[in-house]
Amino acid sequence: MLTSPYGLVAAATVLASLHPAVGSRSRALLAMTFALASVFLFLKGTEPFGLWSQRRLLPITIPFLVVSLGIWRDVISAWVATPWKQNLASAGLLIPAALMMFHHPHFYLLRSDHGADGIIREVLHVTGDTLTIFDYHQYGSPFAALGQSSALALSYRISLEDRAEVMSWAVSQARDHPVIWITAYDNPGLEDGMRLEKVHQIRHVLPRLHAKRALPAEVRDHTLEMTFLQIHPLGPHQPPATLDKVLDRGSLALRGPWGRADIALTAPDGSRLRAYWTRQGSTVIGPVPEPGQSVIVELTAGASRRGDLDYQVMIVSPPWNGPPLELRVANHHTVARGILHRPEYVDAPSHTGEYVLTSQHPYDPAQEGIRGFDPDLGVLLHRIRMEVVQP
């Protein structure tokens, strides 16, 4: 609202209010309007929903228009003596505003995310009174606003360690009654002590307004996806779960330090795959085989490094006392696969455990003049899969 052409209109109106012909009442009303605008701009920056449409600015837009017409009429009256010419000139000020509204109707008429209320009703229908945890704060905010005591939205500021505590609590709750985890990301299949079963999915295309400045504006479709995961605590005599984790910024099955998530891995067909940079000590939750069994580990990654080396050797340490697995990853898109064997009579966590990733040649992009990265990078990891196999 404060960018062109609205910023020019507001600035011109403020300058016009300094004209001697403008009454003190108009100046006072203009000052009150700007004070009210500051409150709305503050709300825009703090509330989780933001200002979804221009209609929500009507409480400050309408007073500003009324005060502006009064100010400009006083200014015009000082220049034009004839009353009918004064009224005609004042009415002419509305013509540019009307032309902008007809030329850019979406800016004024579009309801961004129209249909989102239907999504809320569908979520409530599926979950009911079931304890529901949202790992994407914006998805859970409407239910927090509705006072749903059984809906918990995790803050985007929460650390992986704190999320691990939430997962442990969720498992304990799931032993007595159903618990649903709603995620905006792919289902990895498991978490610490639990199997995650997909029971429902919502996918809606919603309209949103896009503009680099206030005008021009265009309508673009935004796809909203929610995946409903039923938490099943793992117990004895249950088949081992399989980890199939896509590094798409979702936090499920991740622990320890991780690098940047805004760099894509280029696939052989040229497509861009979401990925995380691994660091020394990056950890994933994977299935733990029974004694004498093995687990297949598969990485889809790229070393993506500069310098003398054009590859990376990733070391996967299992959650039992045994030799690690070494996987060589080339600079480009690579699918590396290997097997970790659990010997007989070796203690290990039940069902799931932490597999620690380290690299043989940690990569520091700063040494190549590239800033903004951690100094102990491993590979650009898109996907990691772990599956227990019989001997």
PDB file of C-alpha atoms in Angstrom, residues 42-52 56 113 136-145 153-157 208:
ATOM      1  CA  PHE A  42       2.259  -3.396  13.173  1.00  0.00           C
ATOM      2  CA  LEU A  43      -0.369  -6.152  13.061  1.00  0.00           C
ATOM      3  CA  LYS A  44       0.727  -7.054   9.537  1.00  0.00           C
ATOM      4  CA  GLY A  45       4.222  -7.758  10.786  1.00  0.00           C
ATOM      5  CA  THR A  46       3.314  -9.660  13.955  1.00  0.00           C
ATOM      6  CA  GLU A  47       0.183 -11.734  13.423  1.00  0.00           C
ATOM      7  CA  PRO A  48       0.808 -15.198  11.914  1.00  0.00           C
ATOM      8  CA  PHE A  49      -1.871 -14.823   9.250  1.00  0.00           C
ATOM      9  CA  GLY A  50      -0.688 -11.489   7.823  1.00  0.00           C
ATOM     10  CA  LEU A  51      -2.993  -9.162   5.920  1.00  0.00           C
ATOM     11  CA  TRP A  52      -4.584 -11.531   3.443  1.00  0.00           C
ATOM     12  CA  ARG A  56      -8.621  -5.717   5.495  1.00  0.00           C
ATOM     13  CA  ASP A 113      -6.400 -18.454  -0.242  1.00  0.00           C
ATOM     14  CA  TYR A 136       4.256 -26.709  10.121  1.00  0.00           C
ATOM     15  CA  HIS A 137       3.167 -23.812  12.316  1.00  0.00           C
ATOM     16  CA  GLN A 138       1.068 -22.010   9.689  1.00  0.00           C
ATOM     17  CA  TYR A 139      -1.095 -25.104   9.211  1.00  0.00           C
ATOM     18  CA  GLY A 140      -1.842 -25.377  12.910  1.00  0.00           C
ATOM     19  CA  SER A 141      -2.416 -21.683  13.595  1.00  0.00           C
ATOM     20  CA  PRO A 142      -6.113 -21.622  12.573  1.00  0.00           C
ATOM     21  CA  PHE A 143      -6.863 -24.479  14.970  1.00  0.00           C
ATOM     22  CA  ALA A 144      -5.024 -22.734  17.785  1.00  0.00           C
ATOM     23  CA  ALA A 145      -7.153 -19.666  17.061  1.00  0.00           C
ATOM     24  CA  ALA A 153       1.199 -26.481  16.319  1.00  0.00           C
ATOM     25  CA  LEU A 154       4.985 -26.613  16.608  1.00  0.00           C
ATOM     26  CA  SER A 155       6.811 -23.332  16.233  1.00  0.00           C
ATOM     27  CA  TYR A 156       9.154 -22.971  13.280  1.00  0.00           C
ATOM     28  CA  ARG A 157      11.806 -21.809  15.778  1.00  0.00           C
ATOM     29  CA  ARG A 208      -2.837 -15.853  -4.224  1.00  0.00           C
TER      30      ARG A 208
END
